[in-house]
PDB file of C-alpha atoms in Angstrom:
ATOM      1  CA  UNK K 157     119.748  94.651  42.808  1.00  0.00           C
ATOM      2  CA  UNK K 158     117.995  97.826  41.074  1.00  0.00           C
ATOM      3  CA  UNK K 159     115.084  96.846  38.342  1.00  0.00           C
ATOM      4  CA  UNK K 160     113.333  99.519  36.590  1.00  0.00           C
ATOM      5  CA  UNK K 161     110.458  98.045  34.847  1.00  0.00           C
ATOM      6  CA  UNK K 162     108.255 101.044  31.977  1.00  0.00           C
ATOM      7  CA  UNK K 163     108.991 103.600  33.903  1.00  0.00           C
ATOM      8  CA  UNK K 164     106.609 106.878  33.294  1.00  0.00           C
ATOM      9  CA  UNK K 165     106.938 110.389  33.870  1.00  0.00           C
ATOM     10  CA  UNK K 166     105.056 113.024  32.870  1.00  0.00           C
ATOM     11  CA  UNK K 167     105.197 116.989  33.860  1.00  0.00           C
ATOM     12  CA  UNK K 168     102.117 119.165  33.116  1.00  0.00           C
ATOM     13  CA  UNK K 169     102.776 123.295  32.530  1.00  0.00           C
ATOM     14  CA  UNK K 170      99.201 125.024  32.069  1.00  0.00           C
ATOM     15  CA  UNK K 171      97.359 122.982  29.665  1.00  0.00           C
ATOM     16  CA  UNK K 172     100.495 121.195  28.198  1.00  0.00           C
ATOM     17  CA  UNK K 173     101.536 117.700  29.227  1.00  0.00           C
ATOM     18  CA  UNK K 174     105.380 117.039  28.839  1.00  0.00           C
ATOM     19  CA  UNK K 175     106.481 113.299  28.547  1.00  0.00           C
ATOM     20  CA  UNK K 176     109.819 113.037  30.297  1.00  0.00           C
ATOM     21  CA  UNK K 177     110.075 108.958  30.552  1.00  0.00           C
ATOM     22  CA  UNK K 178     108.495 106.910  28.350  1.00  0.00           C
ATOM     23  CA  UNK K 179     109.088 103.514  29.366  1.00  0.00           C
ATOM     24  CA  UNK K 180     112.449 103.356  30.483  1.00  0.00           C
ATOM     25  CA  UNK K 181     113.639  99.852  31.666  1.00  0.00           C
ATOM     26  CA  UNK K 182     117.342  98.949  33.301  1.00  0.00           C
ATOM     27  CA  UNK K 183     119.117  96.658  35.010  1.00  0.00           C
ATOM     28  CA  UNK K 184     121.968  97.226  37.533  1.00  0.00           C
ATOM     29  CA  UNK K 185     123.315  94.184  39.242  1.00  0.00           C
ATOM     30  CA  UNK K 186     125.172  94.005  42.881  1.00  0.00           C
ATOM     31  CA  UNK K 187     128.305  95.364  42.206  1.00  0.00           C
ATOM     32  CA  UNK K 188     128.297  96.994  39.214  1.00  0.00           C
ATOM     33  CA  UNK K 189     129.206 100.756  38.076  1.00  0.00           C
ATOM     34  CA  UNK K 190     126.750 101.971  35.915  1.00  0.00           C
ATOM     35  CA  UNK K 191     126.636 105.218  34.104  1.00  0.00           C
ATOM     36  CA  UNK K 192     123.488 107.460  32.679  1.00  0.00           C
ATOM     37  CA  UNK K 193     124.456 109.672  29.405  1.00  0.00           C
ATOM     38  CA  UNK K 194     121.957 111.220  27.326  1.00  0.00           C
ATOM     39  CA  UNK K 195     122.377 114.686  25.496  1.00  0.00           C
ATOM     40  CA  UNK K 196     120.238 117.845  27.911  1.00  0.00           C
ATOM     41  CA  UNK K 197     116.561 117.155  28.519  1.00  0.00           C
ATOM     42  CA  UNK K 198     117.187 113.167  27.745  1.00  0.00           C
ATOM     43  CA  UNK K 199     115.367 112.032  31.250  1.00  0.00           C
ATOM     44  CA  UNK K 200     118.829 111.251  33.422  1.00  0.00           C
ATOM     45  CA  UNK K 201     117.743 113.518  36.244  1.00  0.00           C
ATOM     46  CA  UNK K 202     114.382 112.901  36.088  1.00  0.00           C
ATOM     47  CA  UNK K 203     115.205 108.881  36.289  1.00  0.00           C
ATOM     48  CA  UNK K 204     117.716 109.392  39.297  1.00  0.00           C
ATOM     49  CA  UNK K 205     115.109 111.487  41.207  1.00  0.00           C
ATOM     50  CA  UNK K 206     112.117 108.676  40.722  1.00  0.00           C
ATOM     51  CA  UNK K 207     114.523 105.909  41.726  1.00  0.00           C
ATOM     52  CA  UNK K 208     115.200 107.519  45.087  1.00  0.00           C
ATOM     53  CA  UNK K 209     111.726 108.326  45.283  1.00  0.00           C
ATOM     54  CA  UNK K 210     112.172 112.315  45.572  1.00  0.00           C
ATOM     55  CA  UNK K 211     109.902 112.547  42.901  1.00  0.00           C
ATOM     56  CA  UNK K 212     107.092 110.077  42.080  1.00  0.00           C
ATOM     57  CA  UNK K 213     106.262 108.454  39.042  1.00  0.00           C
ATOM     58  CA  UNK K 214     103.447 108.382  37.164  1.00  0.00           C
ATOM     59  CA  UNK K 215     103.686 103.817  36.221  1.00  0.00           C
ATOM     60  CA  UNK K 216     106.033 101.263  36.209  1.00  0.00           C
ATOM     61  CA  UNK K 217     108.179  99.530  38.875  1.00  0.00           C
ATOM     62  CA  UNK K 218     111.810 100.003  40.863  1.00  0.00           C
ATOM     63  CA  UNK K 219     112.428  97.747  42.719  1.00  0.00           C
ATOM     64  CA  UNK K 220     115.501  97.385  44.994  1.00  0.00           C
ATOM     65  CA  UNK K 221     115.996  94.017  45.987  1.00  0.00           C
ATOM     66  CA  UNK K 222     112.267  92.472  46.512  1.00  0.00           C
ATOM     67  CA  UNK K 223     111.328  96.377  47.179  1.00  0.00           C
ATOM     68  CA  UNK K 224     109.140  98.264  45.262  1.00  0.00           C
ATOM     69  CA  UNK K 225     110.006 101.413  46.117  1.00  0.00           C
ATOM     70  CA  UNK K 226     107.390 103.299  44.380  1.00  0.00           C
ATOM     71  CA  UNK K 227     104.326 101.224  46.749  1.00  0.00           C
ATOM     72  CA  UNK K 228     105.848 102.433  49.784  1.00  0.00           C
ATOM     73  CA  UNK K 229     104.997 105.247  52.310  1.00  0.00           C
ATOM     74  CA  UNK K 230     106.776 108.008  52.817  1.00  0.00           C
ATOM     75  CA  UNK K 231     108.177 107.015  56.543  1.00  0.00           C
ATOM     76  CA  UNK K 232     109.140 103.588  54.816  1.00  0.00           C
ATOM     77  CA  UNK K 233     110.648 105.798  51.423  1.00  0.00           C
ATOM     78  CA  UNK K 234     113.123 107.705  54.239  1.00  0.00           C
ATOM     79  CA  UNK K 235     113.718 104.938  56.241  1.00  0.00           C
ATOM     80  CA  UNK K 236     115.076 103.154  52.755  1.00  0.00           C
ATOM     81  CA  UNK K 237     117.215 106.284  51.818  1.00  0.00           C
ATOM     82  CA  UNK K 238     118.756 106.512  54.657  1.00  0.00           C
ATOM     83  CA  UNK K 239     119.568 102.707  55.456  1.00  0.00           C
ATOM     84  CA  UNK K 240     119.914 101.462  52.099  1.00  0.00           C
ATOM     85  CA  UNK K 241     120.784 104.006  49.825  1.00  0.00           C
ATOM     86  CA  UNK K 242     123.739 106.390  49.624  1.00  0.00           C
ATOM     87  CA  UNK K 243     123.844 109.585  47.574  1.00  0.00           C
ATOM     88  CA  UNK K 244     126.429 111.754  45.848  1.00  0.00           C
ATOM     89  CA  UNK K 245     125.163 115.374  44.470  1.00  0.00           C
ATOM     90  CA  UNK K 246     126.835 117.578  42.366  1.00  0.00           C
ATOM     91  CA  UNK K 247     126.650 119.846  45.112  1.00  0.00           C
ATOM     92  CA  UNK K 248     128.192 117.913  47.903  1.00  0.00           C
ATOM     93  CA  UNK K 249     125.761 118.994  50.169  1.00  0.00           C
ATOM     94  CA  UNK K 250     127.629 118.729  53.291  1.00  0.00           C
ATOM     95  CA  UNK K 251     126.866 120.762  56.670  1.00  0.00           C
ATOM     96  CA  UNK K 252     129.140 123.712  56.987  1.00  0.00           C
ATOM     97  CA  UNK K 253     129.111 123.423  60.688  1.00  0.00           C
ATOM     98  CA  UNK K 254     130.057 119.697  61.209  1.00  0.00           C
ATOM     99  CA  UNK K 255     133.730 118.658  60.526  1.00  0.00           C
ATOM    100  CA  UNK K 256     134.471 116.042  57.324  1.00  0.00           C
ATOM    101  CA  UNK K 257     134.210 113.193  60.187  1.00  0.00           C
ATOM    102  CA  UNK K 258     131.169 114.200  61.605  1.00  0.00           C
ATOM    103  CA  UNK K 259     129.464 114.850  57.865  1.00  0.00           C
ATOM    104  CA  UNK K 260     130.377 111.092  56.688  1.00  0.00           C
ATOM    105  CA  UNK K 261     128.786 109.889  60.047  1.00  0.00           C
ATOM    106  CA  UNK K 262     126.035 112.292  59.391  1.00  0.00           C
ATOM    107  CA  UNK K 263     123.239 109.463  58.316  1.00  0.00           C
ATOM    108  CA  UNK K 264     123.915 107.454  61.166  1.00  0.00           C
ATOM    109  CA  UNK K 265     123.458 110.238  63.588  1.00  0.00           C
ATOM    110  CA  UNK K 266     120.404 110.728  61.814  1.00  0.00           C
ATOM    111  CA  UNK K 267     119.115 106.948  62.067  1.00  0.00           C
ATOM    112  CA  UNK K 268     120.160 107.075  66.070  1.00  0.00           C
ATOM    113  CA  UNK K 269     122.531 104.146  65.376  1.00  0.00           C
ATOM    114  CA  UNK K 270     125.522 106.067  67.135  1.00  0.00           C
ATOM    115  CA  UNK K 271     128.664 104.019  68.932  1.00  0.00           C
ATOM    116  CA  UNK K 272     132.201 102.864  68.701  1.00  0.00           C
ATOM    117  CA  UNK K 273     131.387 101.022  65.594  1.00  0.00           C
ATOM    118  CA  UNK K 274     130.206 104.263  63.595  1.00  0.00           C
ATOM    119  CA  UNK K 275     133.283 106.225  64.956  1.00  0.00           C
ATOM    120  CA  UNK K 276     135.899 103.266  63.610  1.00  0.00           C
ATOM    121  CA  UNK K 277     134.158 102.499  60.056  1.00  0.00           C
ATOM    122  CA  UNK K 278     134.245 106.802  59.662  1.00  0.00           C
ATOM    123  CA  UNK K 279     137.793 106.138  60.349  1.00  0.00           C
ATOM    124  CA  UNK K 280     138.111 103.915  58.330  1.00  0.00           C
ATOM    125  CA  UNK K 281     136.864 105.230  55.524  1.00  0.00           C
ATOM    126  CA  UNK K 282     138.670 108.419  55.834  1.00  0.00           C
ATOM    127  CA  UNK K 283     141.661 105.999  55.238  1.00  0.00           C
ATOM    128  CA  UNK K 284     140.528 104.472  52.546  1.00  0.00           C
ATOM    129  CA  UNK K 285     139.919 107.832  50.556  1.00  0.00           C
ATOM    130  CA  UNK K 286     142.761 109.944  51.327  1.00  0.00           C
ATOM    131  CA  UNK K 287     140.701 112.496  53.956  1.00  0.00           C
ATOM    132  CA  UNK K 288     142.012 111.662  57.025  1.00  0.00           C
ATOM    133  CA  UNK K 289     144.187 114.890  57.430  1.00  0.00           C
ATOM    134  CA  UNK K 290     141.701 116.516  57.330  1.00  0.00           C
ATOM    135  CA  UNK K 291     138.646 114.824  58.916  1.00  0.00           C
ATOM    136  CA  UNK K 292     138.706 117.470  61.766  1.00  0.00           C
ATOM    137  CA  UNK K 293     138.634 120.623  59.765  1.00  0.00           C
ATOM    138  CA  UNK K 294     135.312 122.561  58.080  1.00  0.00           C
ATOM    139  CA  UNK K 295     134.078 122.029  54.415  1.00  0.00           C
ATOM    140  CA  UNK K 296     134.524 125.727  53.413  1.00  0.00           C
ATOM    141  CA  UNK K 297     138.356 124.952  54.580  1.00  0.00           C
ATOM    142  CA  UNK K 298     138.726 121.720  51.915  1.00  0.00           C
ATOM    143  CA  UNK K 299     139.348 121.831  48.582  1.00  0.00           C
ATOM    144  CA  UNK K 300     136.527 120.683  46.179  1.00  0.00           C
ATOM    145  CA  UNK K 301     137.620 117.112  45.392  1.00  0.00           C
ATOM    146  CA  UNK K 302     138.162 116.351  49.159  1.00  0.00           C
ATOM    147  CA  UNK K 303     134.517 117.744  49.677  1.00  0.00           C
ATOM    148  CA  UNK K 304     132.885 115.105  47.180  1.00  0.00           C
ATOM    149  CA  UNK K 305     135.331 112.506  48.583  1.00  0.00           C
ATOM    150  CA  UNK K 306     133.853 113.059  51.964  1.00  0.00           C
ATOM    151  CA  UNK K 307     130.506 113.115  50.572  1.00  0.00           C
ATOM    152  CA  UNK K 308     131.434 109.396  48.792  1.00  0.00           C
ATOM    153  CA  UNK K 309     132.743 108.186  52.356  1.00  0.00           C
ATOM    154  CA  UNK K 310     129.153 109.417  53.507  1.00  0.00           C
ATOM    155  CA  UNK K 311     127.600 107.781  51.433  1.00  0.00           C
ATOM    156  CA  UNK K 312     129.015 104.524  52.474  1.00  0.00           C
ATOM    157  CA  UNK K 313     128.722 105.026  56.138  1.00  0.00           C
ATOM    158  CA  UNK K 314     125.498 102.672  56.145  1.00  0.00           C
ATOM    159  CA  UNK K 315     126.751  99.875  54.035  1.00  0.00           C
ATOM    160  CA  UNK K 316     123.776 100.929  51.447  1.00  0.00           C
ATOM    161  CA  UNK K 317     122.806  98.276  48.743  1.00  0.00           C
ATOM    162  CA  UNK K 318     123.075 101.225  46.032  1.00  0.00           C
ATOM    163  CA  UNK K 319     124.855 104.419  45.497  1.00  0.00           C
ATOM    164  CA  UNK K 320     122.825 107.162  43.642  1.00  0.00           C
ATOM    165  CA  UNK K 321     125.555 109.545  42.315  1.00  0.00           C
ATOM    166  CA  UNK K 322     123.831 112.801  40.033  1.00  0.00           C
ATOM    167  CA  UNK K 323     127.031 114.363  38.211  1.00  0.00           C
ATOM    168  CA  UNK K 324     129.358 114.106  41.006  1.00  0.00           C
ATOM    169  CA  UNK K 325     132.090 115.259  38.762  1.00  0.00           C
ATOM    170  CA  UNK K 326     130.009 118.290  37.514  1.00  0.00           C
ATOM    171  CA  UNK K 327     131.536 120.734  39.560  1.00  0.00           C
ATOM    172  CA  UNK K 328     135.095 119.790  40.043  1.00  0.00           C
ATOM    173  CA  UNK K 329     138.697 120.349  38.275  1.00  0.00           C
ATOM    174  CA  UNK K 330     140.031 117.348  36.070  1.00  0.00           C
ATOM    175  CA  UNK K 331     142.581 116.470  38.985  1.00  0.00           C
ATOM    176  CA  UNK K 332     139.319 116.208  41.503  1.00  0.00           C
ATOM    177  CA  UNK K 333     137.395 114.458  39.385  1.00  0.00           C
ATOM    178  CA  UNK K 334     139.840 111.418  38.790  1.00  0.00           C
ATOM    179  CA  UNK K 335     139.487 111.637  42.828  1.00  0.00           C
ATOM    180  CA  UNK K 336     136.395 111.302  42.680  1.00  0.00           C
ATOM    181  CA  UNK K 337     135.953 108.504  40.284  1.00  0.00           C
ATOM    182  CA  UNK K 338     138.951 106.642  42.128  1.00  0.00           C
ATOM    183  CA  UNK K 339     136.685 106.934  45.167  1.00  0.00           C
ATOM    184  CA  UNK K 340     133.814 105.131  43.245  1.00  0.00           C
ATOM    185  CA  UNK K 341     136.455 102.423  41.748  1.00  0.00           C
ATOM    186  CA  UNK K 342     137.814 101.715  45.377  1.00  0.00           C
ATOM    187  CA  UNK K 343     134.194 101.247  46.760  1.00  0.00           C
ATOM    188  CA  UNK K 344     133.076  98.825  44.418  1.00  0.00           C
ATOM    189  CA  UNK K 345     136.691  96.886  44.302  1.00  0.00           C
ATOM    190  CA  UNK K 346     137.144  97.222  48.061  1.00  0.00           C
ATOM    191  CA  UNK K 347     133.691  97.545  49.359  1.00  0.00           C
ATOM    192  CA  UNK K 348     131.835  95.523  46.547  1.00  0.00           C
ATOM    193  CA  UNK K 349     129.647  98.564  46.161  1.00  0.00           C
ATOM    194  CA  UNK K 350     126.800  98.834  44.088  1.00  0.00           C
ATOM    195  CA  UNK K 351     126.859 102.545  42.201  1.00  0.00           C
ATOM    196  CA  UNK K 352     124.574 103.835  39.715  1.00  0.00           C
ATOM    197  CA  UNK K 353     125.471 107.393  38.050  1.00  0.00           C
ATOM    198  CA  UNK K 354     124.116 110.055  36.139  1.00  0.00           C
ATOM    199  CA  UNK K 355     126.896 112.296  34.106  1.00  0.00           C
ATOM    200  CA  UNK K 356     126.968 114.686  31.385  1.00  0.00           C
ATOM    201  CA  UNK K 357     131.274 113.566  31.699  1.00  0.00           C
ATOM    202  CA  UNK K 358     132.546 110.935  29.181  1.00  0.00           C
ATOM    203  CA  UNK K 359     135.503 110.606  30.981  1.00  0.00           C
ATOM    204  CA  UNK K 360     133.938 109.950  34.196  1.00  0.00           C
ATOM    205  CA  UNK K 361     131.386 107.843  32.065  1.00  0.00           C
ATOM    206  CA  UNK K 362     134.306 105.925  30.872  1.00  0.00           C
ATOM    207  CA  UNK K 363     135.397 104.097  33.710  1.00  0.00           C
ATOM    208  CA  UNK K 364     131.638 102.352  34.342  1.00  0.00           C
ATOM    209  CA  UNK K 365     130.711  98.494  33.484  1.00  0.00           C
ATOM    210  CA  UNK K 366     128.029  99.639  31.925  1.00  0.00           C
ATOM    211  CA  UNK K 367     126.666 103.173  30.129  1.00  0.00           C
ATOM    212  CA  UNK K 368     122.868 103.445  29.327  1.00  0.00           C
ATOM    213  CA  UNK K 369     122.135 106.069  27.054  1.00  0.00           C
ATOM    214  CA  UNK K 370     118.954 107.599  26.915  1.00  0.00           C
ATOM    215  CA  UNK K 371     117.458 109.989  24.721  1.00  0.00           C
ATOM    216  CA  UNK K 372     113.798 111.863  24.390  1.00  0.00           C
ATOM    217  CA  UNK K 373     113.245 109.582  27.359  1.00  0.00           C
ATOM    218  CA  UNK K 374     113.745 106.432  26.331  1.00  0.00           C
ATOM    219  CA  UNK K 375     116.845 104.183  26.472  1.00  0.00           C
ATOM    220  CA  UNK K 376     118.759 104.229  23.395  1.00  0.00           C
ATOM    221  CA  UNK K 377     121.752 102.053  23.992  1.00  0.00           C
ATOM    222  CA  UNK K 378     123.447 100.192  26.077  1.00  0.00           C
ATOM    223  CA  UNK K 379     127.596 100.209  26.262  1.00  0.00           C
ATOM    224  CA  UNK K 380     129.014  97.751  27.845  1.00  0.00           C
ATOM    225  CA  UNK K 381     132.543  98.740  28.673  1.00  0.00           C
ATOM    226  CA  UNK K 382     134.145  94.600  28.681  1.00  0.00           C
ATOM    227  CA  UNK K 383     137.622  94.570  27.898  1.00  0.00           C
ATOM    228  CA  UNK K 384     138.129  97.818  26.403  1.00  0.00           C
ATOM    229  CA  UNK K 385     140.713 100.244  27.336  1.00  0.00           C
ATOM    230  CA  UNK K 386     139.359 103.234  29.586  1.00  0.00           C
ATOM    231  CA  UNK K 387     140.274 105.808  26.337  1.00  0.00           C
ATOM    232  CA  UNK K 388     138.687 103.456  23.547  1.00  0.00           C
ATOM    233  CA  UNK K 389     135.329 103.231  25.712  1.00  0.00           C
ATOM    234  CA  UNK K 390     135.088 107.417  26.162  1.00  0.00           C
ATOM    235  CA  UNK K 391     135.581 107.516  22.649  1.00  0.00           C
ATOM    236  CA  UNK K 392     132.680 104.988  21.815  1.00  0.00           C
ATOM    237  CA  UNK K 393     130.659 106.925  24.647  1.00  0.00           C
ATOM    238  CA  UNK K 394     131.390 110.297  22.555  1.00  0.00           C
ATOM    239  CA  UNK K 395     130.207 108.838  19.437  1.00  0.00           C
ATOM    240  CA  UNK K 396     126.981 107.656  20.114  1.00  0.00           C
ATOM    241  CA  UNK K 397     126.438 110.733  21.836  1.00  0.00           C
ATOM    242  CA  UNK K 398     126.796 112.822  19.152  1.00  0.00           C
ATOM    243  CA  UNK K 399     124.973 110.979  16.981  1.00  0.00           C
ATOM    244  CA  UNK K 400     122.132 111.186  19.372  1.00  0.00           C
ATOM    245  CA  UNK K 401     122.576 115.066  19.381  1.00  0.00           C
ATOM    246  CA  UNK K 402     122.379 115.405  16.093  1.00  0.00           C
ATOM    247  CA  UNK K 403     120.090 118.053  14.478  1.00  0.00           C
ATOM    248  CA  UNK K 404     118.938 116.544  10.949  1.00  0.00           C
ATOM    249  CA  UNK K 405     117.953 119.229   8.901  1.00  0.00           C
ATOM    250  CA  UNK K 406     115.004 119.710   7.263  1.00  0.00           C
TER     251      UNK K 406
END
């Protein structure tokens, strides 16, 4: 589904040249939920933003499918994001001035594929994730986890092979954020959705396949979740982070 193959990303500031990836190589398969933790200034937003292409890398391969994303053109790049990939921000990101329905059918507005069809799978998912009551009011007039829940319904308008999620619990209350993450488990269960997230949250961590951890821009680890319970994983997820954060003294 998504292969990352020495991945490279560099950031020069005056004369200094600031290694942000060096090498980083992952795997997500079609259906999996797959976290990103690393302590601050690991790479995770760097990697999220040269998977989708926002931000281009300096070597190394994604590929998404038989795509490599990175060889493309711009007009192809946008065309992929908005057909093939769905994305969750922090943020939310939604249009004040469009109602929760007309946000999740937002990117298929934008790709000119409007009809019936569009209209009944918006329904649809405003079913599936608890928004319908209010799918004709504003975003300022929605509570926080309903926002992100409309932007996870929006990101699934298009059937996309992969969802790109950067902290989508980041911003939200403990209540909104098991929302949230429900949201995520119901679109891979129900949807067999494909989700790939970065998080600073060990509890939101906690309920993926999968956690790669990264650190100084490389991976460190990989936890693979199995048959663990949901509060034995968080508290492997916890431990390796600290240890990755820290400080030996001198």
């Amino acid at each position: 589904m998504l292969s990352v193959q020495n991945l490279h990303k560099s950031y020069k500031i005056g004369n200094e040249k600031y290694e942000v990836l060096k090498g980083v190589s992952l795997e997500v398969n079609k259906g999996e939920f797959v976290g990103v933790m690393g302590p601050s200034g690991s790479g995770k937003s760097t990697l999220l933003n040269c998977i989708s292409c926002y931000i281009p890398s300096d070597s190394g391969k994604i590929k998404l499918g038989d795509t490599d994303l990175a060889s493309l053109a711009e007009e192809q790049i946008a065309r992929i994001r908005n057909e093939k990939l769905g994305f969750v921000f922090q943020d939310f990101l939604l249009l004040d001035g469009l109602t929760i329905r007309d946000n999740i059918m937002l990117p298929r507005i934008i790709g000119g594929k409007i009809d019936p069809a569009m209209e009944k799978n918006a329904d649809l998912l405003c079913d599936m994730f608890g928004i319908s009551h209010i799918k004709g009011k504003y975003p300022a007039d929605v509570s926080g986890g309903e926002r992100q829940r409309t932007a996870v319904a929006r990101a699934l308008i298009n059937s996309p092979e992969l969802i790109l999620a950067d902290e989508p619990t980041g911003n939200l209350d403990s209540k909104s954020a098991q929302a949230v993450i429900n949201a995520f488990l119901q679109a891979k269960n129900d949807l067999s959705a494909t989700i790939f997230m970065v998080t600073h949250d060990s509890f939101a961590a906690s309920f993926c396949d999968r956690v790669v951890i990264l650190k100084d821009g490389n991976v460190r680890e990989t936890l693979v979740r199995g048959s663990k319970e949901r509060r034995e994983f968080q508290d492997e997820l916890l431990d390796m982070i600290g240890k990755l954060s820290e400080v030996k003294s001198e």
